[in-house]
Coordinates of C-alpha atoms and ligand atoms in Angstrom, one line a residue:
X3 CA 122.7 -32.3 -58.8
X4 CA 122.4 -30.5 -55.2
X5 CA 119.1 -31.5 -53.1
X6 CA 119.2 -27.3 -52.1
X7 CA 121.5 -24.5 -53.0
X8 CA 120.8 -21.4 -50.4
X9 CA 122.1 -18.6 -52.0
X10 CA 123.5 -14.6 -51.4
X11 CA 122.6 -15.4 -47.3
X12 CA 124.6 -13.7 -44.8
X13 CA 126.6 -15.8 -42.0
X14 CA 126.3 -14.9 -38.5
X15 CA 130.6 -14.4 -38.7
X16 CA 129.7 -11.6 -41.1
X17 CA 130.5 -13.1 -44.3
X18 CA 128.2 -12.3 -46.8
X19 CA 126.5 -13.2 -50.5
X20 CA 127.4 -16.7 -49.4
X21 CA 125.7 -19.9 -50.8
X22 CA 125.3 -23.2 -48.9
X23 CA 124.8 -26.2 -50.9
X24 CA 123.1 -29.6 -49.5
X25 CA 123.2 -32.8 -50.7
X26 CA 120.6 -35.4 -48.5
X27 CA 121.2 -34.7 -45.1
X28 CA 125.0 -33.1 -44.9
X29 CA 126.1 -29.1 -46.1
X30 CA 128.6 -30.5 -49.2
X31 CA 129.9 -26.9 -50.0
X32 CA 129.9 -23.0 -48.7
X33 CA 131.2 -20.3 -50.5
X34 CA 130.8 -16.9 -51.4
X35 CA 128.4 -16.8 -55.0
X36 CA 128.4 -20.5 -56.0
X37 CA 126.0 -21.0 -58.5
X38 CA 125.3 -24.7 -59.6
X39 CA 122.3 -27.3 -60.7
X40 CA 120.1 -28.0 -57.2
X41 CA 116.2 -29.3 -57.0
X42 CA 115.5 -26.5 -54.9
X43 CA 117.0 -23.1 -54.9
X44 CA 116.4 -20.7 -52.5
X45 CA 117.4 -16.7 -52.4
X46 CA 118.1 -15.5 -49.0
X47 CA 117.8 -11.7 -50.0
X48 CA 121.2 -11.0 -47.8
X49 CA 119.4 -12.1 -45.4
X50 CA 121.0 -14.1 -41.8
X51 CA 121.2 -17.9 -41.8
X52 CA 122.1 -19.4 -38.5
X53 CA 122.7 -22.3 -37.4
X54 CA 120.0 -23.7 -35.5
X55 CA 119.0 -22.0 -31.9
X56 CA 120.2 -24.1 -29.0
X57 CA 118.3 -24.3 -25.6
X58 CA 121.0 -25.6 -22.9
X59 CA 118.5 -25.6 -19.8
X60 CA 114.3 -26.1 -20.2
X61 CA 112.0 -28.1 -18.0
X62 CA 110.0 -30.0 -20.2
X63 CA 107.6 -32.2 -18.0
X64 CA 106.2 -28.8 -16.6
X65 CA 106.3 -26.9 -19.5
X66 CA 102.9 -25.6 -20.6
X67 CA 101.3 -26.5 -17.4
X68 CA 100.4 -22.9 -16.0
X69 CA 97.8 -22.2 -13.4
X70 CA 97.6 -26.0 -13.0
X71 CA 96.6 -26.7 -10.0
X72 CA 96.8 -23.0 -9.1
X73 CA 98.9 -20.3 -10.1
X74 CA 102.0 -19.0 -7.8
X75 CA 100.7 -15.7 -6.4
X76 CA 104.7 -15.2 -5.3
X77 CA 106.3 -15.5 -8.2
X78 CA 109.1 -17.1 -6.1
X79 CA 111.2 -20.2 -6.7
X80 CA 110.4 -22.0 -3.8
X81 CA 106.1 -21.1 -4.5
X82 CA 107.1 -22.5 -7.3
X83 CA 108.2 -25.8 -6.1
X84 CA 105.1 -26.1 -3.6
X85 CA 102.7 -26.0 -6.9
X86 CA 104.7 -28.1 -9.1
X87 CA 104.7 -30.6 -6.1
X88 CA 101.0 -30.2 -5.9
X89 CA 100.7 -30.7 -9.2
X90 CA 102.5 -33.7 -9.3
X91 CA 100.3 -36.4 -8.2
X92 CA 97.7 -35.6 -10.9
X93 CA 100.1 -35.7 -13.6
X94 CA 99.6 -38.1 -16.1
X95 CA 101.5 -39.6 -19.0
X96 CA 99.8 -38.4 -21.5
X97 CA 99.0 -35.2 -20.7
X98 CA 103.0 -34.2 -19.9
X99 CA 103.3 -36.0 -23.5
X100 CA 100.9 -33.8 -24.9
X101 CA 102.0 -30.6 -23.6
X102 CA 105.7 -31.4 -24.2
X103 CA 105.2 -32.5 -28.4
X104 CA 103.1 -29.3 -28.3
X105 CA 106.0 -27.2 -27.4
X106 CA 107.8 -29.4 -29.5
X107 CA 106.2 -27.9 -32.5
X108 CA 106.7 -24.2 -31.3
X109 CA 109.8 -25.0 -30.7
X110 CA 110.8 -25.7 -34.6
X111 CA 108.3 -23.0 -35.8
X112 CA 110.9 -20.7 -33.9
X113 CA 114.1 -22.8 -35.6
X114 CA 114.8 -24.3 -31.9
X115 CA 116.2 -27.7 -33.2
X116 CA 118.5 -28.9 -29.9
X117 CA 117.0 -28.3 -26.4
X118 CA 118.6 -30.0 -22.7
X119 CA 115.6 -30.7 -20.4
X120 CA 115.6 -31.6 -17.1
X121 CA 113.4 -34.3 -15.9
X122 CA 112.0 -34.5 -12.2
X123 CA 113.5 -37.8 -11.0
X124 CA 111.6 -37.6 -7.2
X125 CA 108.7 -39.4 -8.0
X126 CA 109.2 -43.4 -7.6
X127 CA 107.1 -44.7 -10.9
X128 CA 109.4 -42.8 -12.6
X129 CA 106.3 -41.4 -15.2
X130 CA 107.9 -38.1 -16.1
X131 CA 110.6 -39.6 -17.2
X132 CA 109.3 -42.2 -19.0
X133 CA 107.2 -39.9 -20.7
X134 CA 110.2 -37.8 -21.6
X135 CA 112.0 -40.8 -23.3
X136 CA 108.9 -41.1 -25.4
X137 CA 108.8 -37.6 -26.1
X138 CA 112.7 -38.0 -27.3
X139 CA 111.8 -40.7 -29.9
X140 CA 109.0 -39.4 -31.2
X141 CA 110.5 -35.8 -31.7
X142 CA 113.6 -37.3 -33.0
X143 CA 113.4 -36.7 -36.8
X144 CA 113.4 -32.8 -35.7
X145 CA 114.7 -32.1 -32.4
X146 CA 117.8 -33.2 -30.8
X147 CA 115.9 -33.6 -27.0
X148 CA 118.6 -34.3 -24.4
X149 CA 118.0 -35.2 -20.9
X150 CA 118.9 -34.4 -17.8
X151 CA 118.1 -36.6 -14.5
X152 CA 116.9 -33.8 -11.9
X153 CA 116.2 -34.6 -8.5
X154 CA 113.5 -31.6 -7.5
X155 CA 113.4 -32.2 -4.1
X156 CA 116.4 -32.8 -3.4
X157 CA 119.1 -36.4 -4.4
X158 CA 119.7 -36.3 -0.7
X159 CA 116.8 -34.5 0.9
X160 CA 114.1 -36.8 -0.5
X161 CA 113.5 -40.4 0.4
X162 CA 115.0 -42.9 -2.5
X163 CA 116.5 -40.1 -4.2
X164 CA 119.6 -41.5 -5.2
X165 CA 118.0 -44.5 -6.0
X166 CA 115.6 -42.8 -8.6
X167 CA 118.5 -41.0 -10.2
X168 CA 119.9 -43.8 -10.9
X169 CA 117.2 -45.7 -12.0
X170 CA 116.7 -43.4 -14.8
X171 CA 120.0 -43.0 -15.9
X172 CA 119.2 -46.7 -16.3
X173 CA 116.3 -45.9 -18.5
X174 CA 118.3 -43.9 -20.8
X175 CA 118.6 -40.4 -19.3
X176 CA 121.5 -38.7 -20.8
X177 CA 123.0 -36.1 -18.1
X178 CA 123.6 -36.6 -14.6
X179 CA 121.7 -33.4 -12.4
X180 CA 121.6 -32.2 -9.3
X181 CA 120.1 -29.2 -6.8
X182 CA 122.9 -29.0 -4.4
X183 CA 121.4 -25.4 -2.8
X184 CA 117.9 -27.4 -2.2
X185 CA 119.6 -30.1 0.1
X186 CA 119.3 -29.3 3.6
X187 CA 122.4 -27.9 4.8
X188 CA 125.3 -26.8 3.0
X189 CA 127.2 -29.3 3.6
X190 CA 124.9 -32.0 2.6
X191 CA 124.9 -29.8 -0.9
X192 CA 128.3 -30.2 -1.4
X193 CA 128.0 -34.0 -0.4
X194 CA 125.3 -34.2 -3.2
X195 CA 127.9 -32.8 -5.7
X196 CA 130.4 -35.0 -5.3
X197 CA 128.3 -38.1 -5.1
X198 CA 126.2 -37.3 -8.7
X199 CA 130.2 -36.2 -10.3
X200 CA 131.2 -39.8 -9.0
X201 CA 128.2 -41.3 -10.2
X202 CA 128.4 -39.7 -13.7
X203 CA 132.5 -40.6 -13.6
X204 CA 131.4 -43.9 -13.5
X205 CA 128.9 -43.8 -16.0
X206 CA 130.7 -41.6 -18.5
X207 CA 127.9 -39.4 -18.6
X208 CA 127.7 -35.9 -18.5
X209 CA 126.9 -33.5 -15.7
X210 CA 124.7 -30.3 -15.4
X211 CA 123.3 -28.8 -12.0
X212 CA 121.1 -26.5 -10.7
X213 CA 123.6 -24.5 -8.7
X214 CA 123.5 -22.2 -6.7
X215 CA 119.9 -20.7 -7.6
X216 CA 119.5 -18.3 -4.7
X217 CA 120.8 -14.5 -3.7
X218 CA 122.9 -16.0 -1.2
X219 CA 126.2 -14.5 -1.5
X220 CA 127.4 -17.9 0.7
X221 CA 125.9 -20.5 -1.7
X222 CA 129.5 -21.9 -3.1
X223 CA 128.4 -25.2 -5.2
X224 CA 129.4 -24.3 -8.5
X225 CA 133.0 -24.2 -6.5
X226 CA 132.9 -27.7 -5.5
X227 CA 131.2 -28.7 -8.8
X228 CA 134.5 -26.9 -10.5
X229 CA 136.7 -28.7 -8.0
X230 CA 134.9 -32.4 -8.6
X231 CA 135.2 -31.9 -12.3
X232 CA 138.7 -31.5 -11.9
X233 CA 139.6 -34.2 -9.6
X234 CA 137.3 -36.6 -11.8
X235 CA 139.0 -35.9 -14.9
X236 CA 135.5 -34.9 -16.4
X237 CA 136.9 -31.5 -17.6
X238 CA 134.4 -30.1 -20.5
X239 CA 131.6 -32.2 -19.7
X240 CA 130.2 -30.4 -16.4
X241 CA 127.7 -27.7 -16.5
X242 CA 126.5 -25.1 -13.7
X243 CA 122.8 -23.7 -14.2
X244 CA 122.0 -20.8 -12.8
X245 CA 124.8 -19.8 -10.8
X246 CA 122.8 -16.8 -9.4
X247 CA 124.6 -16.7 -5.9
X248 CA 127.4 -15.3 -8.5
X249 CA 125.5 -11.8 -8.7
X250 CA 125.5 -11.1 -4.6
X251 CA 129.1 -13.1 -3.8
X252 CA 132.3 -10.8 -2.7
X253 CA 134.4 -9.6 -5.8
X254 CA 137.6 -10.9 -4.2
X255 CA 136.2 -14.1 -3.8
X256 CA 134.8 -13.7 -7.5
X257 CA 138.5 -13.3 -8.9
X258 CA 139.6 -16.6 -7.5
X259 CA 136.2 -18.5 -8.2
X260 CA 136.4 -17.6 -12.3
X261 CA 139.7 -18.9 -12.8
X262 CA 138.9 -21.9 -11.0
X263 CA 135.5 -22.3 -13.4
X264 CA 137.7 -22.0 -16.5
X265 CA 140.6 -24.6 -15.3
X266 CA 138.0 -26.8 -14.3
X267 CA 136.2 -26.6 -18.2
X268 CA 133.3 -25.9 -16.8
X269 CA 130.5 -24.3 -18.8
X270 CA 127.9 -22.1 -17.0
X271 CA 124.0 -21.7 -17.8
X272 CA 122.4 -18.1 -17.3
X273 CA 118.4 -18.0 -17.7
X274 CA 117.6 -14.0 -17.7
X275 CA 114.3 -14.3 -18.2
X276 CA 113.8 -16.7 -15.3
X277 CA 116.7 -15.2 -13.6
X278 CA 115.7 -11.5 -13.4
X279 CA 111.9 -12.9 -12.2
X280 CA 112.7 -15.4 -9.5
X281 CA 115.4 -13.6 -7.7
X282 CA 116.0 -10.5 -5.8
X283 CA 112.4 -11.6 -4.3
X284 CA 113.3 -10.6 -0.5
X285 CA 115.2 -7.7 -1.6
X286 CA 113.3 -4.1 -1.0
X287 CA 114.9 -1.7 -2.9
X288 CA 117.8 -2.0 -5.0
X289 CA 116.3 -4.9 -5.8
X290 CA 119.5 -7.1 -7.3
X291 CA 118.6 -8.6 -10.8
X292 CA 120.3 -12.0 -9.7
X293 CA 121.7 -13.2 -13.2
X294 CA 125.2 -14.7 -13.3
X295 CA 128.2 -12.6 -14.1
X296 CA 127.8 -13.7 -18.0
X297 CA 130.4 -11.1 -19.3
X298 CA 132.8 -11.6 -16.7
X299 CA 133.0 -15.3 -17.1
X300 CA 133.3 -14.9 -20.5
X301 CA 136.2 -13.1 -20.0
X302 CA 137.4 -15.6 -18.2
X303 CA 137.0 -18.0 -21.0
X304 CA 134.5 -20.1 -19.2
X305 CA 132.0 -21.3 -22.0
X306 CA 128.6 -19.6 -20.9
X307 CA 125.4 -20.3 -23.1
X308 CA 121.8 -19.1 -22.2
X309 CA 118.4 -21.0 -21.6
X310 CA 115.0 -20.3 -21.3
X311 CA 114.2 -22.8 -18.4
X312 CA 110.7 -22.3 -18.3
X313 CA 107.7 -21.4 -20.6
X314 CA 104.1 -21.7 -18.8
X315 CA 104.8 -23.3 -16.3
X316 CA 104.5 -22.8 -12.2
X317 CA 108.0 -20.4 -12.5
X318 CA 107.0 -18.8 -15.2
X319 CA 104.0 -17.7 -17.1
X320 CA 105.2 -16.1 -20.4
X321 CA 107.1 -17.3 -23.1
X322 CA 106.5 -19.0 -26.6
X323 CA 110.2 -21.4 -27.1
X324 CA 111.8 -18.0 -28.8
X325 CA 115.5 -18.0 -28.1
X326 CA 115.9 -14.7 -29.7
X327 CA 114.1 -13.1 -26.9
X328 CA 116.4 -14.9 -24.4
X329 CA 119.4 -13.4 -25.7
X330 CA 117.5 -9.7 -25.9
X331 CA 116.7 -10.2 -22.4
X332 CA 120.5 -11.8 -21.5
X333 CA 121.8 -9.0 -23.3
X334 CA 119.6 -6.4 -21.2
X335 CA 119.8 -7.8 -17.7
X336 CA 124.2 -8.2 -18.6
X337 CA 124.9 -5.1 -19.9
X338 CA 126.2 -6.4 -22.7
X339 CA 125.4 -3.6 -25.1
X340 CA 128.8 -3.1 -27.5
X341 CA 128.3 -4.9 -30.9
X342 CA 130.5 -7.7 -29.6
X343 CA 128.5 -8.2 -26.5
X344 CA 125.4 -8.6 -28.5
X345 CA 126.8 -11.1 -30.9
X346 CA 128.1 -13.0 -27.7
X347 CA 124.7 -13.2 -27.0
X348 CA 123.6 -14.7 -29.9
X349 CA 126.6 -17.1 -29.6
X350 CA 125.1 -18.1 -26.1
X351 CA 121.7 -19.2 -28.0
X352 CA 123.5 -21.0 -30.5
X353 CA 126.9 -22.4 -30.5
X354 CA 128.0 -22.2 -26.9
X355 CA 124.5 -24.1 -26.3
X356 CA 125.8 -26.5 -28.8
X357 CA 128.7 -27.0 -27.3
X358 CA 127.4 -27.4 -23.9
X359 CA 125.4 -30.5 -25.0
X360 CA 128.3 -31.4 -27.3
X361 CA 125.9 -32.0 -30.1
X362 CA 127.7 -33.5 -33.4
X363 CA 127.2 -32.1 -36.7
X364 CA 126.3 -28.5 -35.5
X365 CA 127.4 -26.0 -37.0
X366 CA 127.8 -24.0 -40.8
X367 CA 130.5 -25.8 -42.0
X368 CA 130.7 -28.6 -44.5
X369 CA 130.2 -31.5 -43.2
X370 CA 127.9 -30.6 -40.8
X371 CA 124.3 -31.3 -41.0
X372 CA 122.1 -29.0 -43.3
X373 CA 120.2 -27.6 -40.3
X374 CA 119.8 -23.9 -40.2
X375 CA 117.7 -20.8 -39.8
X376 CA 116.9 -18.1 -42.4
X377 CA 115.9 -15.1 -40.6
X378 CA 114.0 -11.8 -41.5
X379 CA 117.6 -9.9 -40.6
X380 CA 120.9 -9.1 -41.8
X381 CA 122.7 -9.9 -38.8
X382 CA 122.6 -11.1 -35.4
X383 CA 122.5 -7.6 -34.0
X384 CA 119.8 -6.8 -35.9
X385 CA 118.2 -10.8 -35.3
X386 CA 118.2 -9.8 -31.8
X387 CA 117.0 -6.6 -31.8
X388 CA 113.7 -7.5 -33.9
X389 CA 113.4 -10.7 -32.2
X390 CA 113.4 -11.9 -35.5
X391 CA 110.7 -13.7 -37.8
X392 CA 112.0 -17.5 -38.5
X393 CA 111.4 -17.1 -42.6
X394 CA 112.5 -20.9 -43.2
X395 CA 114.1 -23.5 -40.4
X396 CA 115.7 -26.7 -42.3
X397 CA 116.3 -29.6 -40.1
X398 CA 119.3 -32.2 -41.9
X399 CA 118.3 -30.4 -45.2
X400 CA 114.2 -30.8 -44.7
X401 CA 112.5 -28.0 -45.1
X402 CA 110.3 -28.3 -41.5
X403 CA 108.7 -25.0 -40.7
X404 CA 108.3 -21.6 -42.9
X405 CA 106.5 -18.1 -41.7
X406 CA 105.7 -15.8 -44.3
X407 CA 107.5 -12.4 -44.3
X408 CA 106.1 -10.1 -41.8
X409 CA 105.6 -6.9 -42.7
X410 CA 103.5 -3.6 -41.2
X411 CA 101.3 -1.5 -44.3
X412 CA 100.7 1.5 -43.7
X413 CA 98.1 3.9 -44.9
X414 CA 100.3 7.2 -44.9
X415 CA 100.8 9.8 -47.1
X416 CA 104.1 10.5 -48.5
X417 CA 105.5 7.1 -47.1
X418 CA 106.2 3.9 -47.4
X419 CA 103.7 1.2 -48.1
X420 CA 105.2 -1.2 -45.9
X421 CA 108.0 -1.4 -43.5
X422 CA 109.8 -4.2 -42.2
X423 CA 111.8 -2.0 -39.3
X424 CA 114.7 -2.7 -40.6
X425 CA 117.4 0.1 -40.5
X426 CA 118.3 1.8 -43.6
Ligands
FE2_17 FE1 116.0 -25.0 -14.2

């Protein structure tokens, strides 16, 4: 006897009629029309089931802070920072717990089951954090939360940052970060990069950066980031966020960077949304959009996944933890309009994310765990372009969040009652 049979669902590879079948926590069989004994059988109506959304890059101990203690009349990065530092001594534990298990629960309403947050590792006590590691452990049983140690102001730049780092790597923080562009010269950036590679060598951990978040064409990190890697042997296990300088750098220097980013196994974080509103800020007219060459990395076979970085917070006012419109966005700001470009985009919400936290047990394949989406859409294409409704999101073959079909009625003549707007 199955624990859940999801039958005649469509995979986001393009097979179809498939069923899945679950027994406790684990996918035991996929095939195409499997019909056997299960305590709970679901149609999927042809519909897509995904594996869980994946957000590689998110800053949890601000999200859901907006306007607190003021809003950033800018909109800039570095307005940004000033209010986030402002509104850092009134923080408190609780309410950065509160906030965070509240996007928690948007979070699985919109089947976004794995997210990488960074944690602000400037202040001494240390709170954020601590409040972060509660966060993990309570959120557990549904999200996978991994962290990242962040040094906002700077690991060099600030007083005891290295220091703090460390200290909550100590803790239990899972990822070694890092801001090289904030630190005050470029050279002490590069300095920054090789000390937080050496200390994650050391440590086995993994790495993941800020890097390079500005329009300058001259702001190289993600090259000595790609180098470190190398020479510390910690090829697949270094990420680069951002990577904005990438948009405004020289091509020829472009074609010798990528292959050095793919040699070096690194993967590389675009956040359109964030992207496309933080930079170009000084620019007048053309104003440059500032994202990351996602397609041409790609190309390159550098593993590039996308993140939303910010939801309500002193970056970013909008947002609701929906991946889908990250990759509509990503797909938008890219280019990437050709069938294949929009499924890469869907790949860079799901399985390249995966892969960038090297999460075990992702995936739809058996063995894996039973933890997937069924969406109101046929495909990703079609996921994407709808921004899809999140029908049912299993997490390890729990059923933890359902929204009812969404549908428009309409009072016509001569057509249909309701429409769903999804192409004939
Ligand atoms: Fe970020």
């Amino acid at each position: 006897m199955l624990d859940l049979l999801i039958q005649n669902a469509a995979l986001p590879d393009g097979r179809s009629n498939m069923s899945i079948a679950v027994r406790g926590e684990k996918i035991v069989e996929l095939s195409a029309g499997l019909d056997a004994p299960a305590r709970d059988v679901v149609d999927a109506h042809g519909r897509l089931l995904s594996p869980p959304f994946v957000d590689a890059h998110f800053h949890m101990d601000a999200t859901l802070s907006y306007g607190l203690p003021r809003v950033n009349a800018s909109g800039t990065l570095l307005e940004g920072i000033a209010v986030w530092g402002e509104l850092k001594p009134l923080l408190t534990a609780e309410a950065i717990i509160e906030r965070a298990l509240t996007y928690c629960d948007w979070a699985v309403a919109r089947g976004l089951l794995a997210i990488r947050s960074h944690v602000d590792t400037s202040d001494p006590s240390l709170m954020a954090v601590d409040a972060l590691l509660a966060v993990k452990k309570q959120v557990a049983p549904y999200i996978d939360l991994q962290l990242v140690a962040f040094p906002q102001d700077g690991v060099l730049r600030s007083p005891g940052g290295v220091d703090n780092l460390k200290r909550a790597l100590d803790k239990g923080v899972d990822v070694v970060g890092g801001i090289p562009h904030f630190e005050r010269t470029s050279e002490q950036g590069a300095t920054s990069v090789k000390l937080l590679c050496e200390i994650a060598a050391e440590r086995g951990l993994l790495v993941d950066m800020h890097c390079d978040e500005s329009d300058d064409p001259l702001s190289r990190h993600i090259e000595t980031l790609a180098f470190e890697a190398q020479r510390l042997g910690l090829q697949g296990r270094v990420n680069g966020s951002h990577c904005t300088s990438m948009h405004s750098m020289d091509n020829y220097y472009v074609s010798k960077l990528l292959p050095l980013i793919a040699e070096s196994g690194v993967s590389v974080i675009a956040n359109p949304l964030i992207n496309i509103t933080l930079q170009g800020r000084h620019d007048t007219y053309p104003k440059r959009r500032g994202m990351t060459r996602v397609p041409e990395l790609m190309a390159a076979g550098v593993n590039v996944a996308f993140g939303h970085d910010c939801v309500m917070d002193p970056w970013y006012g909008m947002g609701s933890g929906d991946m889908l419109e990250v990759a509509h966005m990503g797909l938008h700001v890219a280019q990437m309009t050709s069938q294949q470009g929009i499924r890469d985009c869907f790949d860079a919400v799901t399985t390249n994310a995966a892969k960038v936290m090297h999460l075990q047990g992702y995936g739809l394949e058996v063995g894996c765990d039973a933890s997937f989406v069924l969406l109101q859409a046929r495909d990703p294409v079609e996921a994407i372009r709808l921004r899809a409704n999140r029908l049912k999101v299993w997490r390890k073959g729990k059923l933890v969040a359902e929204t009812p079909e969404v549908m428009a009625r309409l009072q016509l003549a001569g057509r249909p009652e309701a429409i769903g707007f999804s192409h004939p």
